[in-house]
PDB file of C-alpha atoms in Angstrom:
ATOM      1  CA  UNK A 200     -11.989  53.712 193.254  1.00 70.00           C
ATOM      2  CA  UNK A 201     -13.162  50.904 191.034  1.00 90.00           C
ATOM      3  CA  UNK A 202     -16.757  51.791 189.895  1.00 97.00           C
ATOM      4  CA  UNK A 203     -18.664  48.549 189.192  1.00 97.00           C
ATOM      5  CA  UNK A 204     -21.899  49.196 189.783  1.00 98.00           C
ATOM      6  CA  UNK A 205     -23.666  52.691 188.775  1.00 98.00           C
ATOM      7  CA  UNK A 206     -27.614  53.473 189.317  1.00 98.00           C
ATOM      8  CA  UNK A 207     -29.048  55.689 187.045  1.00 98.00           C
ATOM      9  CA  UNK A 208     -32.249  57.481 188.517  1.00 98.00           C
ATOM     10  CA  UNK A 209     -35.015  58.772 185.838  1.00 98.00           C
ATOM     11  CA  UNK A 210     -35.663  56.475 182.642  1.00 97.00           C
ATOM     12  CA  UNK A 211     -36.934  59.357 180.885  1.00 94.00           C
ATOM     13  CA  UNK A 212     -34.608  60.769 177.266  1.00 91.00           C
ATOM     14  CA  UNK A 213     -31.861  61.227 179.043  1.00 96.00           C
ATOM     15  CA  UNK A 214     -31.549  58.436 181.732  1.00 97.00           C
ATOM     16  CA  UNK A 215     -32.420  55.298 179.587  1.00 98.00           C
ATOM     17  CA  UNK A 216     -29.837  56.011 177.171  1.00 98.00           C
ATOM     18  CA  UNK A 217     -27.055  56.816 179.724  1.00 98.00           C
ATOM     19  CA  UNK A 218     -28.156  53.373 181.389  1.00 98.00           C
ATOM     20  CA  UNK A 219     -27.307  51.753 178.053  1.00 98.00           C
ATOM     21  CA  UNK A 220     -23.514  54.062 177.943  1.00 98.00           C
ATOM     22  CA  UNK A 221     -22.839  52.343 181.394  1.00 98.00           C
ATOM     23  CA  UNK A 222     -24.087  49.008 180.596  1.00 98.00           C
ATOM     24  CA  UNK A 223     -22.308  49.329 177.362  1.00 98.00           C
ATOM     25  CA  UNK A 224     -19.040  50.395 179.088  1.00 97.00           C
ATOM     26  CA  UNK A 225     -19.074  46.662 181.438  1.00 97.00           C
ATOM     27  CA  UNK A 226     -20.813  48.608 184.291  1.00 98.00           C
ATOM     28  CA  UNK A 227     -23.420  46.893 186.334  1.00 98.00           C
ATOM     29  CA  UNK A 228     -26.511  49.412 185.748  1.00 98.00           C
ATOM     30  CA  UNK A 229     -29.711  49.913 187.956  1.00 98.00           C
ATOM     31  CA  UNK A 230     -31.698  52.286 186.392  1.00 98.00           C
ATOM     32  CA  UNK A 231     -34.517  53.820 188.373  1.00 98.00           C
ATOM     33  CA  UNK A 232     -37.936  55.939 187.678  1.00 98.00           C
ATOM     34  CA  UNK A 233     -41.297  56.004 189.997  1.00 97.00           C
ATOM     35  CA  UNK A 234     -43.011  55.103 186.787  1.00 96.00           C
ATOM     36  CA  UNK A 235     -43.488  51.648 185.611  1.00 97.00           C
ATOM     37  CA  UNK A 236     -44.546  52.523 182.583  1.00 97.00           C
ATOM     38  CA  UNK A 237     -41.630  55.130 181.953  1.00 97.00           C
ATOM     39  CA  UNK A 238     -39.072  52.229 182.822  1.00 98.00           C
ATOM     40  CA  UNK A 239     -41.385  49.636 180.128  1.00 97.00           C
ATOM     41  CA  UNK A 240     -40.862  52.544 177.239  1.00 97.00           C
ATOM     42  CA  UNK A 241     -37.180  52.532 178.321  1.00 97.00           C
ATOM     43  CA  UNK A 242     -36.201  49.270 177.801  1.00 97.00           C
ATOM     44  CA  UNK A 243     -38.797  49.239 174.551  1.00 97.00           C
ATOM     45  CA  UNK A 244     -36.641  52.259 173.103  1.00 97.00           C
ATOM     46  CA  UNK A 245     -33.595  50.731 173.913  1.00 98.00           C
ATOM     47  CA  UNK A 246     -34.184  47.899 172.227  1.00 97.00           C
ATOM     48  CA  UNK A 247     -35.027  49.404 169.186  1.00 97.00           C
ATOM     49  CA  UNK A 248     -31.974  51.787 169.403  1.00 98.00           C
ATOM     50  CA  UNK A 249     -29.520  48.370 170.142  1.00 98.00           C
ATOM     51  CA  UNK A 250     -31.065  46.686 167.320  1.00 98.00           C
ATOM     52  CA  UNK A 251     -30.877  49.066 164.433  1.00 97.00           C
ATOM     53  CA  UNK A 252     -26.826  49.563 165.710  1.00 98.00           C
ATOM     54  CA  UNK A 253     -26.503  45.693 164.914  1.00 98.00           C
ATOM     55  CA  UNK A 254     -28.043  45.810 161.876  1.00 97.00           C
ATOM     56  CA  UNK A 255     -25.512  48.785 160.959  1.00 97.00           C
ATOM     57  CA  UNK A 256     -22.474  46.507 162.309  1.00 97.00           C
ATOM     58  CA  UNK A 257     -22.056  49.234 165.283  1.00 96.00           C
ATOM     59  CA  UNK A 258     -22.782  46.720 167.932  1.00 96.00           C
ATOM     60  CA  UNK A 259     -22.097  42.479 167.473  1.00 97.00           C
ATOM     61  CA  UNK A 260     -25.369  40.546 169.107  1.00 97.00           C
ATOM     62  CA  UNK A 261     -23.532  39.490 171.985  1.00 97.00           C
ATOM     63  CA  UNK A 262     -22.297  42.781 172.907  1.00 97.00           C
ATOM     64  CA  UNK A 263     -26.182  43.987 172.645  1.00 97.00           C
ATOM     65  CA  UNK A 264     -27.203  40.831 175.009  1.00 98.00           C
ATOM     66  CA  UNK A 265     -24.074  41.290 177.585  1.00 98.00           C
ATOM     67  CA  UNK A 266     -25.443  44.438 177.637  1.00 98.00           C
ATOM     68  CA  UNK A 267     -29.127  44.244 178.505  1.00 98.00           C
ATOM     69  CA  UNK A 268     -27.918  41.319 180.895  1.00 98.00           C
ATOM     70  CA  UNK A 269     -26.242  44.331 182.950  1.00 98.00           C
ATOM     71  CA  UNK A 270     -29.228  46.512 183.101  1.00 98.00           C
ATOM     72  CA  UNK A 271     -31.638  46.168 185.606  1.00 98.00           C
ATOM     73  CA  UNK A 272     -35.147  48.222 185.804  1.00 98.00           C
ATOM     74  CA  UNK A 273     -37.042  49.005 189.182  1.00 98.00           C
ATOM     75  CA  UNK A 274     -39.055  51.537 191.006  1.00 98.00           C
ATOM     76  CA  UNK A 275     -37.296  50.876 194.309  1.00 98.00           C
ATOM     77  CA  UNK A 276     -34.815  53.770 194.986  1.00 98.00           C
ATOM     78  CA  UNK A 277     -32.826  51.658 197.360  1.00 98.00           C
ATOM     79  CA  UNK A 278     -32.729  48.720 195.795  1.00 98.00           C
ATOM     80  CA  UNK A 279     -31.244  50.761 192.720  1.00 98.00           C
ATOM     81  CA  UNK A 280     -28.579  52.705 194.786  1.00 98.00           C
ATOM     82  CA  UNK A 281     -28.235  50.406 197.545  1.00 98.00           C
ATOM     83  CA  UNK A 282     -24.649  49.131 196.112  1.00 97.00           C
ATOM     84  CA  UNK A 283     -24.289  51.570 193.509  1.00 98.00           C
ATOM     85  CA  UNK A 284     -20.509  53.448 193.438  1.00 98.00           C
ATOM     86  CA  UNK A 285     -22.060  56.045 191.273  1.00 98.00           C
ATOM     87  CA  UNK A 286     -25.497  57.210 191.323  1.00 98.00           C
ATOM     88  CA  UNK A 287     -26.122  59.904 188.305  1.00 98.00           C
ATOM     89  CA  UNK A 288     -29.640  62.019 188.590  1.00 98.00           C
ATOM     90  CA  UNK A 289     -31.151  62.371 186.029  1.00 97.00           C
ATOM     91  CA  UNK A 290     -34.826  63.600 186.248  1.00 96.00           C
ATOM     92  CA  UNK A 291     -36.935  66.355 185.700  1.00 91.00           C
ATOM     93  CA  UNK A 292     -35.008  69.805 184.981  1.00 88.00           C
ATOM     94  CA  UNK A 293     -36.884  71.279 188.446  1.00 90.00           C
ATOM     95  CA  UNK A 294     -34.361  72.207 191.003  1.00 92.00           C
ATOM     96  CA  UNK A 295     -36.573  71.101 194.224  1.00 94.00           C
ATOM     97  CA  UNK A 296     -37.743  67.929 192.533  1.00 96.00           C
ATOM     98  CA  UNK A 297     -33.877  66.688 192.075  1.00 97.00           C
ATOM     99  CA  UNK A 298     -33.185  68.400 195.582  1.00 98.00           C
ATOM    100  CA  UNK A 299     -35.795  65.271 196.735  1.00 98.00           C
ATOM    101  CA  UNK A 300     -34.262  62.829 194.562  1.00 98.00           C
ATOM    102  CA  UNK A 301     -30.557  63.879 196.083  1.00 98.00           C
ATOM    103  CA  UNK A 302     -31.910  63.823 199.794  1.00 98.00           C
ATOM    104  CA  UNK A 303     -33.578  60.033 199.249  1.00 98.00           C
ATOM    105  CA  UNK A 304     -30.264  58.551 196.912  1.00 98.00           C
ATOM    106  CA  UNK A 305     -27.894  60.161 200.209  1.00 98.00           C
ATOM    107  CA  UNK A 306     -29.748  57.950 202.382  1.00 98.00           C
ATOM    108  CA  UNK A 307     -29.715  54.699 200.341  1.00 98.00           C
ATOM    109  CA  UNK A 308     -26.436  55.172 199.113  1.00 98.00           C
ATOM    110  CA  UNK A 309     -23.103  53.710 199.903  1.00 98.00           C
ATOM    111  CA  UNK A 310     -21.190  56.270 201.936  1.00 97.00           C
ATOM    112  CA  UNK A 311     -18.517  55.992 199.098  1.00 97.00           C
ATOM    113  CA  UNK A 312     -20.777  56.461 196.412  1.00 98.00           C
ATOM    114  CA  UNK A 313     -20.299  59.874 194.157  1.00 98.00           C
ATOM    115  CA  UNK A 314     -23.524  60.856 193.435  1.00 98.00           C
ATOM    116  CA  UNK A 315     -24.262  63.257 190.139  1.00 98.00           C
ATOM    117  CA  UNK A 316     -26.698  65.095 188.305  1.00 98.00           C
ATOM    118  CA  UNK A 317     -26.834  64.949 184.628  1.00 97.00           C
ATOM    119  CA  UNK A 318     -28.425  68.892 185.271  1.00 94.00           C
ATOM    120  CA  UNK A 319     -27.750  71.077 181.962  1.00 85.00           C
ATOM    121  CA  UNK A 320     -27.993  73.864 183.776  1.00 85.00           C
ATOM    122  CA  UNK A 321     -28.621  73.616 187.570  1.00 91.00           C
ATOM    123  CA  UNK A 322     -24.812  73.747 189.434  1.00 95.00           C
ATOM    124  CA  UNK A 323     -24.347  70.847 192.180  1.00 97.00           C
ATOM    125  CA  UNK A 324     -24.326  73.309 194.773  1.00 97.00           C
ATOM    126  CA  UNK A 325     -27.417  73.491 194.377  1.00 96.00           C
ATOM    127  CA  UNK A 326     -28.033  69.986 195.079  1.00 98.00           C
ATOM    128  CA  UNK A 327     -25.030  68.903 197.215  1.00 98.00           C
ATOM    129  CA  UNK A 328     -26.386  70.450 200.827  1.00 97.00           C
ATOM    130  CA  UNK A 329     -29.506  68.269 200.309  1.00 98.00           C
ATOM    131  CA  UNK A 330     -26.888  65.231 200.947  1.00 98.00           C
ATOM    132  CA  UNK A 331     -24.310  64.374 203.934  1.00 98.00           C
ATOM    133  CA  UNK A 332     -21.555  63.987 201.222  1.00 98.00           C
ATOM    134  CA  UNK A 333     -21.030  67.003 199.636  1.00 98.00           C
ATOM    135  CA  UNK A 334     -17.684  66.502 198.367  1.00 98.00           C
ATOM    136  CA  UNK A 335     -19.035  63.602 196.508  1.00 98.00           C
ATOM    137  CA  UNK A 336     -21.612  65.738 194.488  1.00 98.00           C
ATOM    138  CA  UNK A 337     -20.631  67.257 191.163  1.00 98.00           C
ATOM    139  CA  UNK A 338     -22.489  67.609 187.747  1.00 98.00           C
ATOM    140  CA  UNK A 339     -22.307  65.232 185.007  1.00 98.00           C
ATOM    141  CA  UNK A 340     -23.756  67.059 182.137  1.00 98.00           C
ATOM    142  CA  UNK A 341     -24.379  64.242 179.075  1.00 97.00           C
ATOM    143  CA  UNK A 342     -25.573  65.929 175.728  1.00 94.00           C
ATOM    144  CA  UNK A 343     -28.763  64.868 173.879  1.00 90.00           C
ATOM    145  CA  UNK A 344     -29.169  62.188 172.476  1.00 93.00           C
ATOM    146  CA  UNK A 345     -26.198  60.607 175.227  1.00 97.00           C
ATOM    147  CA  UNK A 346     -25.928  57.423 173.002  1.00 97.00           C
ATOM    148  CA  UNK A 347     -25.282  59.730 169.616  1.00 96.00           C
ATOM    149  CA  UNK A 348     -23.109  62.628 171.259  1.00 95.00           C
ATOM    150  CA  UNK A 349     -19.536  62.198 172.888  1.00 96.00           C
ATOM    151  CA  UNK A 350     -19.109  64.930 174.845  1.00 96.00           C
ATOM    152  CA  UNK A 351     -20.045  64.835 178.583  1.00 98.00           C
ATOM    153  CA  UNK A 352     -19.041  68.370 181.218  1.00 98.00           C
ATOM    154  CA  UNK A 353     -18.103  67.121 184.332  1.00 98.00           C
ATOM    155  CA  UNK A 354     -18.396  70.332 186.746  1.00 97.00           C
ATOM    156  CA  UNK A 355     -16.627  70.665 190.098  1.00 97.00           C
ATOM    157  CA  UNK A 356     -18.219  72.947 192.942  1.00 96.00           C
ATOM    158  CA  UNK A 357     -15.880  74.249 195.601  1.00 96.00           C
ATOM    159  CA  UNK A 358     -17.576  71.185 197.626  1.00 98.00           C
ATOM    160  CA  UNK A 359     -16.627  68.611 195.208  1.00 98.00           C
ATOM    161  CA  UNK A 360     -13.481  66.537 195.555  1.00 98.00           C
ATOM    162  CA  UNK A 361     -10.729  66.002 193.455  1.00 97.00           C
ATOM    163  CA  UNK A 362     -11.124  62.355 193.379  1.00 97.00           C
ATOM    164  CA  UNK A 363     -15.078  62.563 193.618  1.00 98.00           C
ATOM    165  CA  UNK A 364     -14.522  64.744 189.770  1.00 98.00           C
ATOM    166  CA  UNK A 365     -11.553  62.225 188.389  1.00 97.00           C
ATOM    167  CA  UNK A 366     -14.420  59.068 189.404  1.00 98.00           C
ATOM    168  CA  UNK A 367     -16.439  60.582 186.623  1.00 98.00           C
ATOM    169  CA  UNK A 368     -14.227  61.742 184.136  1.00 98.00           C
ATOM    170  CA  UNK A 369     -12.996  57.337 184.284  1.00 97.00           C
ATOM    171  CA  UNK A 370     -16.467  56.587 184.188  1.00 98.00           C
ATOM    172  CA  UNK A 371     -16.734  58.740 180.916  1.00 98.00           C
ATOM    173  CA  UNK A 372     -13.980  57.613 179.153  1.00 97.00           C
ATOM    174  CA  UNK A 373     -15.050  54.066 180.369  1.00 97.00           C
ATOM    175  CA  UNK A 374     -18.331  54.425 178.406  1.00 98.00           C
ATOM    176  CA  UNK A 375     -16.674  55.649 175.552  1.00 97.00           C
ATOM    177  CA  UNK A 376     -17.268  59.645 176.056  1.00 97.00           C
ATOM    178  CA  UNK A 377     -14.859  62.270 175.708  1.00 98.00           C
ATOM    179  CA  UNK A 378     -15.404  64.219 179.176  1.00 97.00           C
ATOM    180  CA  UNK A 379     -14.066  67.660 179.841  1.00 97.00           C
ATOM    181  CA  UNK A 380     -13.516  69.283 183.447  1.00 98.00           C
ATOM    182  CA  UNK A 381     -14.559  72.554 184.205  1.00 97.00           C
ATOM    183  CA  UNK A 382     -12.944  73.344 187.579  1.00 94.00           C
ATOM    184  CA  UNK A 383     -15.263  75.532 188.587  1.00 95.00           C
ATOM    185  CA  UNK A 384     -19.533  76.118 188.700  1.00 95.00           C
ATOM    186  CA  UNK A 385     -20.918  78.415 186.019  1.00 92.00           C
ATOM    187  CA  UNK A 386     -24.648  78.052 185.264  1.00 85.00           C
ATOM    188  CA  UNK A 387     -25.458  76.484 181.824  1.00 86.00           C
ATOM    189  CA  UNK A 388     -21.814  75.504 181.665  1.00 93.00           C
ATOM    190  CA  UNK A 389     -20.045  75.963 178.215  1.00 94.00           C
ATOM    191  CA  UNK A 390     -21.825  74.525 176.050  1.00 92.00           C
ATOM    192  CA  UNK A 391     -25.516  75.441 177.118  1.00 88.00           C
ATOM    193  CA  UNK A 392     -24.735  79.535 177.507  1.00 89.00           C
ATOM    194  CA  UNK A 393     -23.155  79.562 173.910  1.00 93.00           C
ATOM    195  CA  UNK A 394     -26.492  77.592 172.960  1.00 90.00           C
ATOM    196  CA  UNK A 395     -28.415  79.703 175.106  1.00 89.00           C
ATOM    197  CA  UNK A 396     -27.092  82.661 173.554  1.00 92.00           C
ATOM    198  CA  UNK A 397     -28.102  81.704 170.139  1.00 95.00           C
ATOM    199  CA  UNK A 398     -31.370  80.371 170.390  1.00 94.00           C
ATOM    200  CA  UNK A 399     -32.299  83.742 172.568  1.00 94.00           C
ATOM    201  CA  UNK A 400     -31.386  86.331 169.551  1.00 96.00           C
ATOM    202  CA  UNK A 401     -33.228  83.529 166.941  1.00 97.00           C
ATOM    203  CA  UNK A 402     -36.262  84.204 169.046  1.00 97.00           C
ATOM    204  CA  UNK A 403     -35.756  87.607 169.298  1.00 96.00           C
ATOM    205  CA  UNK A 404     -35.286  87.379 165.347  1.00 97.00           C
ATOM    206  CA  UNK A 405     -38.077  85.465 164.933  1.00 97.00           C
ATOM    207  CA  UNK A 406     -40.736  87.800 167.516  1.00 97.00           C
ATOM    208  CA  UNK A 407     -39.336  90.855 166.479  1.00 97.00           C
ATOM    209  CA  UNK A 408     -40.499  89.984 162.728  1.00 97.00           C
ATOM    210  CA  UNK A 409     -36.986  89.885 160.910  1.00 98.00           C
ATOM    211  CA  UNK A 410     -37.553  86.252 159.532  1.00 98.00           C
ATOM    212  CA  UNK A 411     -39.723  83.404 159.648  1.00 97.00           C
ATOM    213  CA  UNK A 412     -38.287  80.610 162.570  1.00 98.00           C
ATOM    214  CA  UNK A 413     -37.818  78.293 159.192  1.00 97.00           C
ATOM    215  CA  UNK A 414     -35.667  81.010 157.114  1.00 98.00           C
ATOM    216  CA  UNK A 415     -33.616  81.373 160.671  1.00 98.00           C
ATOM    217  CA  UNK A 416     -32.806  77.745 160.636  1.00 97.00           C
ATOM    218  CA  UNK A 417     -32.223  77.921 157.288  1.00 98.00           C
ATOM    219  CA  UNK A 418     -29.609  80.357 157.289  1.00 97.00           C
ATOM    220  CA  UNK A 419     -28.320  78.657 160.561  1.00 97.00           C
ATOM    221  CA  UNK A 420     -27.818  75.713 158.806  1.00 96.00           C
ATOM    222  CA  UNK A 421     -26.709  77.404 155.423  1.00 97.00           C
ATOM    223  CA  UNK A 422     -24.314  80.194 156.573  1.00 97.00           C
ATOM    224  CA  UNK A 423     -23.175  79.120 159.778  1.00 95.00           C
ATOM    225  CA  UNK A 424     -23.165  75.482 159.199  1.00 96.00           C
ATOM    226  CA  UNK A 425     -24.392  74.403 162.200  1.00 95.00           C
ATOM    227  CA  UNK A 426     -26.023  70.889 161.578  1.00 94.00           C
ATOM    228  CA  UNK A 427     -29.580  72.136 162.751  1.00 95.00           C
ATOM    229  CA  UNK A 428     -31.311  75.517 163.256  1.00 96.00           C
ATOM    230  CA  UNK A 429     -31.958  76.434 166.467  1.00 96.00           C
ATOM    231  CA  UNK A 430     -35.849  75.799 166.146  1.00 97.00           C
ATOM    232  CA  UNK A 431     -35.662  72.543 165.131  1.00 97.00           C
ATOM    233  CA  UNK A 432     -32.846  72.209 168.053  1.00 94.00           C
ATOM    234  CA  UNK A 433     -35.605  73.289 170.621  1.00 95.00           C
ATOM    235  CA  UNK A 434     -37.945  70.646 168.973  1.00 96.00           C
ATOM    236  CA  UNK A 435     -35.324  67.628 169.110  1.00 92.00           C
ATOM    237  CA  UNK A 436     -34.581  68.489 172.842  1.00 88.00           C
ATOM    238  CA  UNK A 437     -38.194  69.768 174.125  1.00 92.00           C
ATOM    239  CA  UNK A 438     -39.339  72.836 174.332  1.00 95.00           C
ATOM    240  CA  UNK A 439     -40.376  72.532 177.765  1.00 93.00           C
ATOM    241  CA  UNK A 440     -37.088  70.979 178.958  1.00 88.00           C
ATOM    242  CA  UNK A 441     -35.771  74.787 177.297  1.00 90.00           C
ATOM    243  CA  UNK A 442     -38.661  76.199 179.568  1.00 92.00           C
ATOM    244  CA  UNK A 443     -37.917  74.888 182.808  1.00 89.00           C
ATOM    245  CA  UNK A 444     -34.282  75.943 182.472  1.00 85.00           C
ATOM    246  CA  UNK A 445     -35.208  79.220 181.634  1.00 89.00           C
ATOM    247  CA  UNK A 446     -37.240  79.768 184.624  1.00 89.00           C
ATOM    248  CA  UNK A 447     -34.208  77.878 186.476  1.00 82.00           C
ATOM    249  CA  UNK A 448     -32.418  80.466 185.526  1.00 82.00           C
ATOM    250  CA  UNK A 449     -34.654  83.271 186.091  1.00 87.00           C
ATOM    251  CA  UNK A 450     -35.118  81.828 189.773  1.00 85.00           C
ATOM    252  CA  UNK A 451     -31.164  82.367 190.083  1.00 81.00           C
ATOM    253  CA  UNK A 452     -30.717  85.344 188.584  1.00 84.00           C
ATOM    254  CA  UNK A 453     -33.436  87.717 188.887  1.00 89.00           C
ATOM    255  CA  UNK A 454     -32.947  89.380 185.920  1.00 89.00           C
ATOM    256  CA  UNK A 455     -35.996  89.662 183.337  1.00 89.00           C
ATOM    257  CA  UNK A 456     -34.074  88.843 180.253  1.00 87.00           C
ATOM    258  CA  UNK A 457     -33.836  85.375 181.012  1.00 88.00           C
ATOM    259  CA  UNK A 458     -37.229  84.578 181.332  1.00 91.00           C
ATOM    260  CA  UNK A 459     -38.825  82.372 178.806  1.00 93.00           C
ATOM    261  CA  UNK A 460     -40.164  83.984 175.707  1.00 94.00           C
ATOM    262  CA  UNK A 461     -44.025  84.145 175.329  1.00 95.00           C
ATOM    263  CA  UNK A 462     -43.497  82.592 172.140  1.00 97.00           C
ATOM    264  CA  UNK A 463     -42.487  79.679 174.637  1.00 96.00           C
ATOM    265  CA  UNK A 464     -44.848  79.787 177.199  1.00 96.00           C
ATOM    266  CA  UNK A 465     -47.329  79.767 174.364  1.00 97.00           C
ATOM    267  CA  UNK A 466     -45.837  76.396 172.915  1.00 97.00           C
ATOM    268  CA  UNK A 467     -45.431  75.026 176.685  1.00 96.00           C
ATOM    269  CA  UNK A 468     -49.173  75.997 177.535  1.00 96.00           C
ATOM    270  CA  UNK A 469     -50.337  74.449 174.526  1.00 96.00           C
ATOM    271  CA  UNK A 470     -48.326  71.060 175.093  1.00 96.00           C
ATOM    272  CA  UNK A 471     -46.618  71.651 171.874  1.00 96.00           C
ATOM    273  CA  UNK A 472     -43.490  70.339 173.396  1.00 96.00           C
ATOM    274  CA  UNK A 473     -41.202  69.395 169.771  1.00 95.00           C
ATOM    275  CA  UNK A 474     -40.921  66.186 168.259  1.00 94.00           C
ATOM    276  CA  UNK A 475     -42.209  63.950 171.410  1.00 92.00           C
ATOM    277  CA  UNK A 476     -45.308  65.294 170.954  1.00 95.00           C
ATOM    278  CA  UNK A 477     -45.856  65.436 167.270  1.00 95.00           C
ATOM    279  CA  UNK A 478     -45.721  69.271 167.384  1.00 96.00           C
ATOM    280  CA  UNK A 479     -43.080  72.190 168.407  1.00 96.00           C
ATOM    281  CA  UNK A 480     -42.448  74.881 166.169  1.00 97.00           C
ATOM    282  CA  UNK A 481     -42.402  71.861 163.525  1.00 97.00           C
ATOM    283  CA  UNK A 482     -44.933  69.402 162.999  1.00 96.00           C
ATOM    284  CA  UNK A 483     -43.924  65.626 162.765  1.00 95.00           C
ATOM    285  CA  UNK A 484     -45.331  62.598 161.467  1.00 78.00           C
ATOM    286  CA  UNK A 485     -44.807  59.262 162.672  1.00 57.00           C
ATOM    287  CA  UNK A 486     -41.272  59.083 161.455  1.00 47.00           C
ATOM    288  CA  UNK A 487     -40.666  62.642 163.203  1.00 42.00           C
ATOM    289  CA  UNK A 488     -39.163  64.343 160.439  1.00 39.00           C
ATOM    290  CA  UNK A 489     -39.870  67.937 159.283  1.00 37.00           C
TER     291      UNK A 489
END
């Protein structure tokens, strides 16, 4: 199918910037949130993002200004989806919240229309009974911060279609992301379980007394030359984004171990989400370093 016209739904980290991929990629981009104010710090973010790339010669000015000519911000769910030939979810990491947002898109919706959640953890199967269309549901998994990391898992359920999974794997490589296919539903994918794996034996690590959080991202970084430690990972992405996919998770599986930490229910409690709120395990200034 020719995809022309995509609606994004949630303006939040992840949604903005995978507004700006599509518009970026010649798509025709609604992007949605119940918040007017989310959708005002969207386009305020994305402007600062498209500037500083042409001011590094990544982006020319008219390809920033064809760009923010294809986006268009609103509150209105159908008039977002209403002619959209791929809606991507892309809100809150709570599986009945996006179960909502999947039941109001399927009624808006073209019947055509593939509609996918940018979940990081949370299968489509999940989501894809809350719909008529299930064989147009699948997961579309960007990687944080979309507009800085090429690598997007597209996930097929047993529902999902052949062509509803190829639709999204053009649409990445459209926007410039290298997509890979994983034929069939695993929870956290690839790339989240190894994560997941790692950042649960730092914390164990770090609770059980071996090493300070900073001397385990130190050694991350130093020995295992990973770009980041897995502490100052949590930050970057939000700690309660990690929390809500832990108790995701937890919901799922029923086993113990993969309840959140108290070390993160303390930092969730406490609104010490990472870097968006000045404070994680880190503290930031106003330039959010470390």
């Amino acid at each position: 199918m020719n995809v022309q016209n995509i609606a994004v739904v949630g303006a939040g980290a992840m949604g903005h910037q995978i507004a700006m991929l599509s518009a970026l990629g010649g798509y025709q981009t609604s992007l949605q949130d119940i918040s007017e104010d989310s959708l005002h710090h969207a386009k305020v973010k994305l402007k600062d993002i498209m500037d500083k790339w042409v001011s590094k010669d990544k982006l020319s000015v008219e390809e920033r200004d064809l760009a923010f000519e294809r986006i268009h911000y609103t509150t209105d769910m159908r008039e977002a989806a209403g002619e959209a030939d791929l809606v991507i979810e892309a809100v809150v990491e709570k599986l009945d919240v996006k179960r909502e947002v999947f039941t109001k898109i399927d009624e808006v919706a073209p019947r055509h229309a593939v509609l996918a959640t940018n979940s990081s953890t949370i299968v489509s199967s999940l989501l894809a009974d809350a719909t008529s269309r299930p064989g147009n549901v699948c997961n579309m998994h960007f990687f944080f911060p979309p507009l800085v990391m090429d690598c997007v898992e597209v996930v097929k359920g047993e529902h999902t279609s052949d062509e509803s999974a190829q639709l999204a794997m053009g649409v990445c490589e459209q926007m410039n992301r290298t997509a890979v296919l994983l034929q069939k539903e695993i929870s956290g994918f690839i790339a989240n379980r190894i994560l997941f794996a790692i950042q649960k034996e730092a914390m164990s690590l770090y609770e059980g007394g071996y090493a300070d959080f900073k001397d385990i991202d130190k050694i991350t970084r130093k020995a295992l030359r990973h770009p980041i430690g897995p502490f100052e990972l949590m930050d970057l992405s939000g700690i309660d984004i990690g929390y809500y996919v832990m108790q995701q998770k937890y919901a799922e599986s029923g086993d113990p171990n993969d309840k959140p930490s108290q070390t993160i229910i303390d930092k969730v409690e406490a609104g010490e989400f990472g870097r968006k709120t000045g404070k994680g395990f880190y503290s930031y200034n106003s330039k959010a370093k470390r």
